[in-house]
């Protein structure tokens, strides 16, 4: 039980939600769950829009995700001193794999060599509320001091369930796939390593900028916004943030399709070791049964995006919406009752000015 | 100049697991067991899909290579049909192939995307194959038709997929997690941003479909319940860390009987956990290379995991001349995978 009074979540939610819904960043698609599920007596439209959850978007965890525009301004550097590495090492005196502060059990662990030690800074990050950019910044500073994962080519969000502060993910497999494609094209191992290093440096710069600069909430960042709003976002957000470095162009190959036929495995040319022989990589174990020849691509597979699903969801959604608006006959004749409503729900806000009779 | 760091040295099989013979010649990207028998399929960066028959002899497990099949490019994912006769695989050639092990016929291409296929799953309740790709779509396929039954747009590239009908969860780039109710597959049921701070690496749906696990590159796993009334049961925990080094969680697998789960990471370790009592049941010894993928067999008596390079330290730490790929089989002891009830409360799944 907390010892001091916590901020009333309901009170906080009320005012901030109105602000948020009024903003252009609100997307009704985020609220696609109803606590009653199948039992609900109201209609759940089958398209992505549905009723907003009664709890707003604080539905996922205890911490509130307040996203209102910050009235305090930005730019105050965090004044906390980062802990030196020596102190950090001495904090590893308690085995605590679970972050949840309510955990009551110490783990049944053996004294194995893999026992890992975890710094005890979970409580702050677990209850973080994005109300104050300074506290956000503080959390970011702590994360980057103590929680930097080994893999750098990653997005990052300081707040659970909240959008990324840094977007632009590259996974192990994507990097490896790009390397294999490059090798097939004849690039040397050295140039592949170089390309990867460039990507790393680019990412590190992004992290540095987030660390050094004033904290700006993700909503105002176009890169993460495009990533959030989904469809049509750039395949590589690195290229969206092209700062003129060659890395952007070299990562164009990350998603480029490789037309190279054949099944030559990864064999970069000019390897230093020189002992790389394609025969070892292409060894097919003789004990395996007949290895099937890959079938030719069927001629019918040339148009994969053709959707021949019978139920057209979009149409149904439109029909539902029209039922709600009681508007069946064309775009200009909208049911007059819309103008009499106190409050419009998203989707039925009229786009044209009200007729004179209502003014 | 930034670099990835050096790879660790050490024992490649400190847990004395049984070794699968004739492993792939390059890293393994996925492992999947037949839902019916002890047949194991591994897909690899050497473009091959291989199948072994495993036999348990008392305490040990032996393997016999059975068959293999080729793609034109590295293969990233695999799935079995529920009747245990057919294997699906997909990869960098942007195709998914269906390979009937029983009939011995040639593999047939059953799916295509505009970018490599990262995830694949067979949904027996719907008789469809679902594929997730870096082209930011999910596609559903009736394997008898060449066009997808439905194409679902994703907010970003598909990185992870888990299906327990009717629950399906897709993890994409930039920490999106999209939840689908497969009774209405054309609409997103819910889209959330990950409770973890960094790139999503793997997801696993609870056997009771009440929620899912999500693993990231930051050595952390999130336990997330879908229903708002169970919010208080959500939590995250850290794992696969070694002092200051933080490794990614590459694989999450629920035990089919006990509903505890295993994590495997780039630190070369695998652990068994119980989310209901929030305990780690067993920490296994660290192997000298990462574990990119793992799987339980249909009754949980075999846990297969691969020890090989997962690119977590970039191209400069990939040494094909000396790197070896292993697939190991671990027979979990009951104490390692059976849930231990909380004192004073009943054991619940």
Tab-separated table of C-alpha atoms in Angstrom, chain A:
chain	number	residue	atom	x	y	z
A	1	UNK	CA	0.000	0.000	0.000
A	2	UNK	CA	1.383	3.453	-0.792
A	3	UNK	CA	2.204	5.523	2.214
A	4	UNK	CA	1.248	8.840	0.767
A	5	UNK	CA	-1.796	9.867	-1.193
A	6	UNK	CA	-1.422	9.354	-4.867
A	7	UNK	CA	-2.887	11.688	-7.390
A	8	UNK	CA	-6.483	10.827	-8.083
A	9	UNK	CA	-6.440	9.055	-11.392
A	10	UNK	CA	-10.028	9.815	-12.226
A	11	UNK	CA	-9.575	13.500	-11.655
A	12	UNK	CA	-6.482	13.566	-13.765
A	13	UNK	CA	-8.066	11.564	-16.511
A	14	UNK	CA	-11.087	13.778	-16.870
A	15	UNK	CA	-9.390	16.998	-17.841
A	16	UNK	CA	-6.549	15.510	-19.804
A	17	UNK	CA	-8.754	13.261	-21.841
A	18	UNK	CA	-10.838	16.173	-23.089
A	19	UNK	CA	-7.699	17.944	-24.165
A	20	UNK	CA	-6.406	14.873	-25.831
A	21	UNK	CA	-9.582	14.023	-27.677
A	22	UNK	CA	-9.753	17.568	-28.975
A	23	UNK	CA	-6.244	17.362	-30.325
A	24	UNK	CA	-5.523	16.244	-33.865
A	25	UNK	CA	-3.506	13.327	-32.573
A	26	UNK	CA	-6.416	11.466	-31.119
A	27	UNK	CA	-7.158	8.323	-32.976
A	28	UNK	CA	-10.342	6.480	-32.149
A	29	UNK	CA	-8.816	3.267	-33.366
A	30	UNK	CA	-6.825	3.064	-30.178
A	31	UNK	CA	-9.982	2.486	-28.186
A	32	UNK	CA	-11.129	-0.717	-29.639
A	33	UNK	CA	-11.877	-2.674	-26.525
A	34	UNK	CA	-14.974	-2.881	-24.413
A	35	UNK	CA	-14.826	-4.395	-20.991
A	36	UNK	CA	-17.996	-6.360	-21.639
A	37	UNK	CA	-16.765	-7.939	-24.814
A	38	UNK	CA	-19.290	-10.344	-26.242
A	39	UNK	CA	-21.743	-9.656	-23.423
A	40	UNK	CA	-22.064	-6.022	-24.261
A	41	UNK	CA	-25.608	-4.994	-25.030
A	42	UNK	CA	-24.446	-2.338	-27.436
A	43	UNK	CA	-23.319	-2.775	-30.961
A	44	UNK	CA	-19.658	-3.363	-31.552
A	45	UNK	CA	-19.051	-2.262	-35.126
A	46	UNK	CA	-16.767	-4.628	-36.939
A	47	UNK	CA	-14.536	-1.940	-38.353
A	48	UNK	CA	-11.658	-0.609	-36.398
A	49	UNK	CA	-13.633	2.196	-34.809
A	50	UNK	CA	-15.604	1.406	-31.713
A	51	UNK	CA	-16.726	2.987	-28.515
A	52	UNK	CA	-14.075	4.631	-26.432
A	53	UNK	CA	-13.196	2.755	-23.333
A	54	UNK	CA	-14.754	4.256	-20.245
A	55	UNK	CA	-11.365	4.604	-18.667
A	56	UNK	CA	-9.859	6.540	-21.511
A	57	UNK	CA	-6.478	5.348	-22.477
A	58	UNK	CA	-5.288	4.605	-18.996
A	59	UNK	CA	-6.495	1.114	-19.440
A	60	UNK	CA	-3.297	-0.786	-19.570
A	61	UNK	CA	-1.436	-0.240	-16.401
A	62	UNK	CA	-1.511	1.712	-13.225
A	63	UNK	CA	0.557	4.521	-14.600
A	64	UNK	CA	-1.327	7.286	-16.282
A	65	UNK	CA	-0.372	8.222	-19.801
A	66	UNK	CA	-0.999	11.906	-19.799
A	67	UNK	CA	-0.216	13.445	-23.124
A	68	UNK	CA	-1.548	16.947	-22.824
A	69	UNK	CA	0.466	19.813	-24.175
A	70	UNK	CA	2.947	20.847	-21.597
A	71	UNK	CA	2.385	24.344	-20.258
A	72	UNK	CA	5.672	24.437	-18.441
A	73	UNK	CA	7.887	24.751	-21.450
A	74	UNK	CA	11.016	22.763	-22.018
A	75	UNK	CA	14.698	23.207	-21.930
A	76	UNK	CA	15.700	22.692	-18.334
A	77	UNK	CA	18.580	20.303	-18.197
A	78	UNK	CA	18.444	17.623	-15.629
A	79	UNK	CA	20.707	18.495	-12.779
A	80	UNK	CA	21.142	15.044	-11.393
A	81	UNK	CA	24.585	13.574	-11.459
A	82	UNK	CA	24.879	10.261	-13.208
A	83	UNK	CA	26.032	7.565	-10.881
A	84	UNK	CA	29.622	6.473	-11.450
A	85	UNK	CA	30.156	2.972	-12.651
A	86	UNK	CA	31.772	1.841	-9.428
A	87	UNK	CA	28.679	2.614	-7.405
A	88	UNK	CA	26.592	0.907	-9.976
A	89	UNK	CA	28.478	-2.328	-9.589
A	90	UNK	CA	28.024	-2.272	-5.839
A	91	UNK	CA	24.282	-2.033	-6.235
A	92	UNK	CA	24.160	-5.526	-7.617
A	93	UNK	CA	23.762	-7.115	-4.269
A	94	UNK	CA	20.210	-8.248	-4.532
A	95	UNK	CA	18.829	-10.767	-6.908
A	96	UNK	CA	15.496	-9.441	-8.111
A	97	UNK	CA	14.429	-10.513	-11.555
A	98	UNK	CA	10.900	-9.185	-11.338
A	99	UNK	CA	10.269	-5.512	-11.566
A	100	UNK	CA	6.844	-5.473	-10.023
A	101	UNK	CA	7.089	-3.888	-6.611
A	102	UNK	CA	4.308	-6.121	-5.374
A	103	UNK	CA	6.239	-9.299	-5.811
A	104	UNK	CA	6.425	-11.116	-2.555
A	105	UNK	CA	8.512	-14.085	-3.500
A	106	UNK	CA	12.169	-14.307	-3.968
A	107	UNK	CA	12.819	-16.535	-6.898
A	108	UNK	CA	13.706	-20.164	-6.397
A	109	UNK	CA	17.019	-19.878	-8.045
A	110	UNK	CA	20.011	-22.107	-7.919
A	111	UNK	CA	23.438	-20.714	-7.436
A	112	UNK	CA	24.157	-20.902	-11.093
A	113	UNK	CA	26.678	-18.931	-13.014
A	114	UNK	CA	23.920	-17.124	-14.801
A	115	UNK	CA	22.480	-15.398	-11.785
A	116	UNK	CA	22.001	-11.860	-12.860
A	117	UNK	CA	21.887	-8.770	-10.787
A	118	UNK	CA	19.455	-6.010	-11.359
A	119	UNK	CA	19.663	-2.446	-10.202
A	120	UNK	CA	16.782	-1.446	-8.060
A	121	UNK	CA	15.420	1.436	-10.041
A	122	UNK	CA	12.261	-0.235	-11.145
A	123	UNK	CA	9.901	1.679	-8.942
A	124	UNK	CA	10.401	4.982	-10.639
A	125	UNK	CA	10.127	3.663	-14.149
A	126	UNK	CA	7.172	1.502	-13.201
A	127	UNK	CA	5.075	4.408	-12.005
A	128	UNK	CA	6.209	7.080	-14.371
A	129	UNK	CA	3.607	9.575	-15.442
A	130	UNK	CA	4.331	11.826	-18.382
A	131	UNK	CA	3.119	14.986	-16.734
A	132	UNK	CA	6.403	16.765	-16.418
A	133	UNK	CA	9.066	16.761	-19.109
A	134	UNK	CA	11.705	17.086	-16.455
A	135	UNK	CA	10.756	13.805	-14.906
A	136	UNK	CA	10.596	12.273	-18.338
A	137	UNK	CA	14.056	13.570	-19.008
A	138	UNK	CA	15.251	12.250	-15.692
A	139	UNK	CA	13.982	8.825	-16.543
A	140	UNK	CA	15.638	8.944	-19.924
A	141	UNK	CA	18.938	9.895	-18.361
A	142	UNK	CA	18.692	7.020	-15.928
A	143	UNK	CA	17.704	4.592	-18.640
A	144	UNK	CA	20.650	5.533	-20.766
A	145	UNK	CA	23.010	5.276	-17.833
A	146	UNK	CA	21.902	1.900	-16.591
A	147	UNK	CA	19.655	0.230	-19.076
A	148	UNK	CA	21.371	0.461	-22.416
A	149	UNK	CA	20.837	-2.844	-24.168
A	150	UNK	CA	23.606	-4.387	-26.196
A	151	UNK	CA	21.664	-3.958	-29.414
A	152	UNK	CA	21.700	-0.313	-30.419
A	153	UNK	CA	19.636	-0.288	-33.597
A	154	UNK	CA	16.391	0.055	-31.748
A	155	UNK	CA	13.522	2.340	-31.065
A	156	UNK	CA	13.081	3.652	-27.559
A	157	UNK	CA	10.243	4.869	-25.421
A	158	UNK	CA	10.852	5.970	-21.870
A	159	UNK	CA	7.300	5.384	-20.770
A	160	UNK	CA	5.479	2.060	-20.697
A	161	UNK	CA	2.667	1.798	-23.192
A	162	UNK	CA	3.525	5.219	-24.572
A	163	UNK	CA	4.803	6.017	-28.078
A	164	UNK	CA	8.469	5.852	-28.933
A	165	UNK	CA	10.746	8.768	-28.200
A	166	UNK	CA	13.107	7.406	-30.803
A	167	UNK	CA	11.683	5.371	-33.640
A	168	UNK	CA	13.416	3.427	-36.322
A	169	UNK	CA	13.843	-0.205	-35.410
A	170	UNK	CA	16.211	-2.543	-37.141
A	171	UNK	CA	16.098	-6.138	-36.036
A	172	UNK	CA	18.883	-8.717	-36.017
A	173	UNK	CA	17.336	-10.528	-38.920
A	174	UNK	CA	16.994	-7.397	-41.029
A	175	UNK	CA	20.612	-6.506	-40.512
A	176	UNK	CA	21.723	-10.033	-41.220
A	177	UNK	CA	19.513	-10.244	-44.283
A	178	UNK	CA	20.996	-7.018	-45.607
A	179	UNK	CA	24.481	-8.337	-44.983
A	180	UNK	CA	23.734	-11.550	-46.825
A	181	UNK	CA	22.262	-9.624	-49.747
A	182	UNK	CA	25.323	-7.425	-49.883
A	183	UNK	CA	27.603	-10.413	-49.778
A	184	UNK	CA	25.752	-11.965	-52.673
A	185	UNK	CA	26.212	-8.760	-54.591
A	186	UNK	CA	29.920	-9.041	-54.032
A	187	UNK	CA	30.492	-6.524	-51.304
A	188	UNK	CA	33.396	-7.258	-49.051
A	189	UNK	CA	33.011	-8.055	-45.403
A	190	UNK	CA	34.789	-4.852	-44.622
A	191	UNK	CA	32.290	-2.697	-46.444
A	192	UNK	CA	29.421	-4.547	-44.816
A	193	UNK	CA	30.924	-3.941	-41.410
A	194	UNK	CA	31.426	-0.333	-42.379
A	195	UNK	CA	27.813	0.060	-43.365
A	196	UNK	CA	26.656	-1.454	-40.102
A	197	UNK	CA	28.939	0.806	-38.136
A	198	UNK	CA	27.513	3.822	-39.897
A	199	UNK	CA	24.036	2.745	-38.943
A	200	UNK	CA	25.184	2.289	-35.374
A	201	UNK	CA	26.695	5.728	-35.247
A	202	UNK	CA	23.584	7.255	-36.676
A	203	UNK	CA	21.503	5.591	-34.009
A	204	UNK	CA	23.898	6.593	-31.282
A	205	UNK	CA	23.564	10.172	-32.437
A	206	UNK	CA	19.816	9.924	-32.112
A	207	UNK	CA	20.176	8.626	-28.592
A	208	UNK	CA	22.671	11.329	-27.787
A	209	UNK	CA	20.318	13.992	-29.053
A	210	UNK	CA	17.518	12.684	-26.908
A	211	UNK	CA	19.813	12.620	-23.930
A	212	UNK	CA	21.335	16.045	-24.395
A	213	UNK	CA	18.472	18.024	-25.776
A	214	UNK	CA	15.372	19.153	-23.925
A	215	UNK	CA	12.737	16.487	-23.709
A	216	UNK	CA	10.048	16.823	-26.334
A	217	UNK	CA	7.035	14.582	-26.071
A	218	UNK	CA	6.687	12.130	-28.955
A	219	UNK	CA	3.514	13.763	-30.219
A	220	UNK	CA	5.447	16.619	-31.698
A	221	UNK	CA	7.979	14.436	-33.415
A	222	UNK	CA	7.033	13.822	-37.017
A	223	UNK	CA	9.127	10.738	-37.362
A	224	UNK	CA	7.491	8.874	-34.515
A	225	UNK	CA	4.133	10.244	-35.498
A	226	UNK	CA	4.388	8.732	-38.899
A	227	UNK	CA	5.479	5.509	-37.358
A	228	UNK	CA	2.531	5.614	-34.982
A	229	UNK	CA	-0.092	6.509	-37.481
A	230	UNK	CA	0.967	3.512	-39.334
A	231	UNK	CA	0.084	2.923	-42.891
A	232	UNK	CA	2.261	4.431	-45.478
A	233	UNK	CA	5.117	5.186	-43.156
A	234	UNK	CA	8.545	4.952	-44.643
A	235	UNK	CA	9.950	1.506	-44.752
A	236	UNK	CA	13.031	2.821	-43.106
A	237	UNK	CA	12.618	5.728	-40.793
A	238	UNK	CA	16.325	6.193	-40.989
A	239	UNK	CA	15.891	7.427	-44.504
A	240	UNK	CA	13.131	9.720	-43.299
A	241	UNK	CA	15.603	11.365	-41.007
A	242	UNK	CA	18.250	11.659	-43.589
A	243	UNK	CA	20.852	14.019	-42.356
A	244	UNK	CA	22.909	13.699	-45.436
A	245	UNK	CA	24.974	10.839	-44.182
A	246	UNK	CA	25.607	8.012	-46.511
A	247	UNK	CA	24.000	5.628	-44.080
A	248	UNK	CA	20.562	6.530	-45.340
A	249	UNK	CA	21.365	5.416	-48.820
A	250	UNK	CA	23.138	2.319	-47.666
A	251	UNK	CA	20.093	1.337	-45.666
A	252	UNK	CA	18.017	1.586	-48.752
A	253	UNK	CA	19.249	-1.887	-49.429
A	254	UNK	CA	17.759	-3.113	-46.214
A	255	UNK	CA	14.359	-3.438	-47.758
A	256	UNK	CA	15.281	-3.705	-51.362
A	257	UNK	CA	14.378	-6.966	-52.891
A	258	UNK	CA	17.233	-9.045	-53.994
A	259	UNK	CA	16.790	-10.464	-57.425
A	260	UNK	CA	19.744	-12.722	-57.239
A	261	UNK	CA	18.657	-16.178	-58.061
A	262	UNK	CA	20.294	-19.321	-56.830
A	263	UNK	CA	20.819	-20.340	-53.296
A	264	UNK	CA	24.314	-19.185	-52.591
A	265	UNK	CA	24.704	-18.715	-48.874
A	266	UNK	CA	26.481	-15.880	-47.220
A	267	UNK	CA	29.953	-15.715	-48.704
A	268	UNK	CA	31.433	-12.232	-48.517
A	269	UNK	CA	34.312	-11.754	-50.869
A	270	UNK	CA	37.820	-10.865	-49.800
A	271	UNK	CA	37.480	-12.210	-46.325
A	272	UNK	CA	40.594	-11.795	-44.328
A	273	UNK	CA	40.704	-15.355	-43.184
A	274	UNK	CA	40.752	-16.691	-46.688
A	275	UNK	CA	39.734	-20.080	-45.410
A	276	UNK	CA	36.114	-19.568	-46.298
A	277	UNK	CA	35.143	-22.121	-48.836
A	278	UNK	CA	31.759	-22.319	-50.377
A	279	UNK	CA	31.827	-26.060	-50.261
A	280	UNK	CA	31.617	-26.152	-46.484
A	281	UNK	CA	28.669	-23.809	-46.485
A	282	UNK	CA	26.798	-25.659	-49.142
A	283	UNK	CA	27.324	-29.045	-47.651
A	284	UNK	CA	24.196	-31.097	-47.843
A	285	UNK	CA	24.140	-33.908	-45.369
A	286	UNK	CA	23.971	-37.155	-47.238
A	287	UNK	CA	21.864	-38.822	-44.579
A	288	UNK	CA	18.992	-36.506	-45.341
A	289	UNK	CA	16.332	-37.847	-47.584
A	290	UNK	CA	15.927	-36.632	-51.112
A	291	UNK	CA	16.181	-32.904	-50.959
A	292	UNK	CA	13.311	-31.532	-52.852
A	293	UNK	CA	13.893	-29.168	-55.664
A	294	UNK	CA	12.241	-25.854	-54.968
A	295	UNK	CA	9.167	-25.640	-57.078
A	296	UNK	CA	8.861	-22.922	-59.642
A	297	UNK	CA	6.719	-20.043	-58.671
A	298	UNK	CA	3.196	-20.668	-59.765
A	299	UNK	CA	1.999	-18.377	-62.506
A	300	UNK	CA	-1.041	-17.544	-60.476
A	301	UNK	CA	0.933	-15.929	-57.727
A	302	UNK	CA	1.526	-12.738	-59.607
A	303	UNK	CA	-1.123	-10.638	-57.954
A	304	UNK	CA	-0.910	-11.303	-54.274
A	305	UNK	CA	-2.742	-8.235	-53.099
A	306	UNK	CA	-6.064	-9.005	-54.701
A	307	UNK	CA	-8.585	-9.213	-51.941
A	308	UNK	CA	-11.381	-11.572	-52.728
A	309	UNK	CA	-12.843	-11.760	-49.282
A	310	UNK	CA	-16.608	-11.787	-49.434
A	311	UNK	CA	-17.522	-9.532	-46.571
A	312	UNK	CA	-16.421	-6.021	-47.322
A	313	UNK	CA	-15.901	-4.614	-43.898
A	314	UNK	CA	-15.590	-1.037	-45.001
A	315	UNK	CA	-19.028	-1.080	-46.528
A	316	UNK	CA	-20.598	-2.493	-43.436
A	317	UNK	CA	-18.991	0.156	-41.284
A	318	UNK	CA	-20.353	2.827	-43.522
A	319	UNK	CA	-23.799	1.341	-43.241
A	320	UNK	CA	-23.633	1.306	-39.465
A	321	UNK	CA	-22.521	4.877	-39.381
A	322	UNK	CA	-25.328	5.911	-41.620
A	323	UNK	CA	-27.808	4.205	-39.399
A	324	UNK	CA	-26.528	6.220	-36.512
A	325	UNK	CA	-26.807	9.427	-38.419
A	326	UNK	CA	-30.170	8.507	-39.890
A	327	UNK	CA	-28.887	9.752	-43.178
A	328	UNK	CA	-29.696	7.562	-46.093
A	329	UNK	CA	-30.049	9.787	-49.058
A	330	UNK	CA	-26.899	11.377	-50.313
A	331	UNK	CA	-24.300	13.648	-48.961
A	332	UNK	CA	-26.123	16.948	-48.852
A	333	UNK	CA	-29.195	15.878	-46.920
A	334	UNK	CA	-27.948	15.201	-43.456
A	335	UNK	CA	-30.392	14.449	-40.725
A	336	UNK	CA	-31.217	17.704	-39.017
A	337	UNK	CA	-31.047	16.130	-35.586
A	338	UNK	CA	-27.260	16.194	-35.794
A	339	UNK	CA	-27.331	19.940	-35.386
A	340	UNK	CA	-29.445	19.661	-32.316
A	341	UNK	CA	-27.065	17.350	-30.517
A	342	UNK	CA	-25.184	18.661	-27.546
A	343	UNK	CA	-22.139	16.596	-28.228
A	344	UNK	CA	-20.889	14.963	-31.379
A	345	UNK	CA	-19.155	11.647	-31.289
A	346	UNK	CA	-16.268	11.268	-33.685
A	347	UNK	CA	-17.455	10.210	-37.093
A	348	UNK	CA	-20.685	12.148	-37.108
A	349	UNK	CA	-19.237	15.610	-36.953
A	350	UNK	CA	-20.738	17.377	-39.937
A	351	UNK	CA	-18.282	18.809	-42.367
A	352	UNK	CA	-20.476	21.538	-43.699
A	353	UNK	CA	-21.873	24.569	-41.948
A	354	UNK	CA	-25.258	24.217	-40.313
A	355	UNK	CA	-28.275	25.319	-42.297
A	356	UNK	CA	-29.625	28.752	-41.541
A	357	UNK	CA	-32.507	27.412	-39.552
A	358	UNK	CA	-30.164	26.394	-36.774
A	359	UNK	CA	-28.192	29.567	-36.387
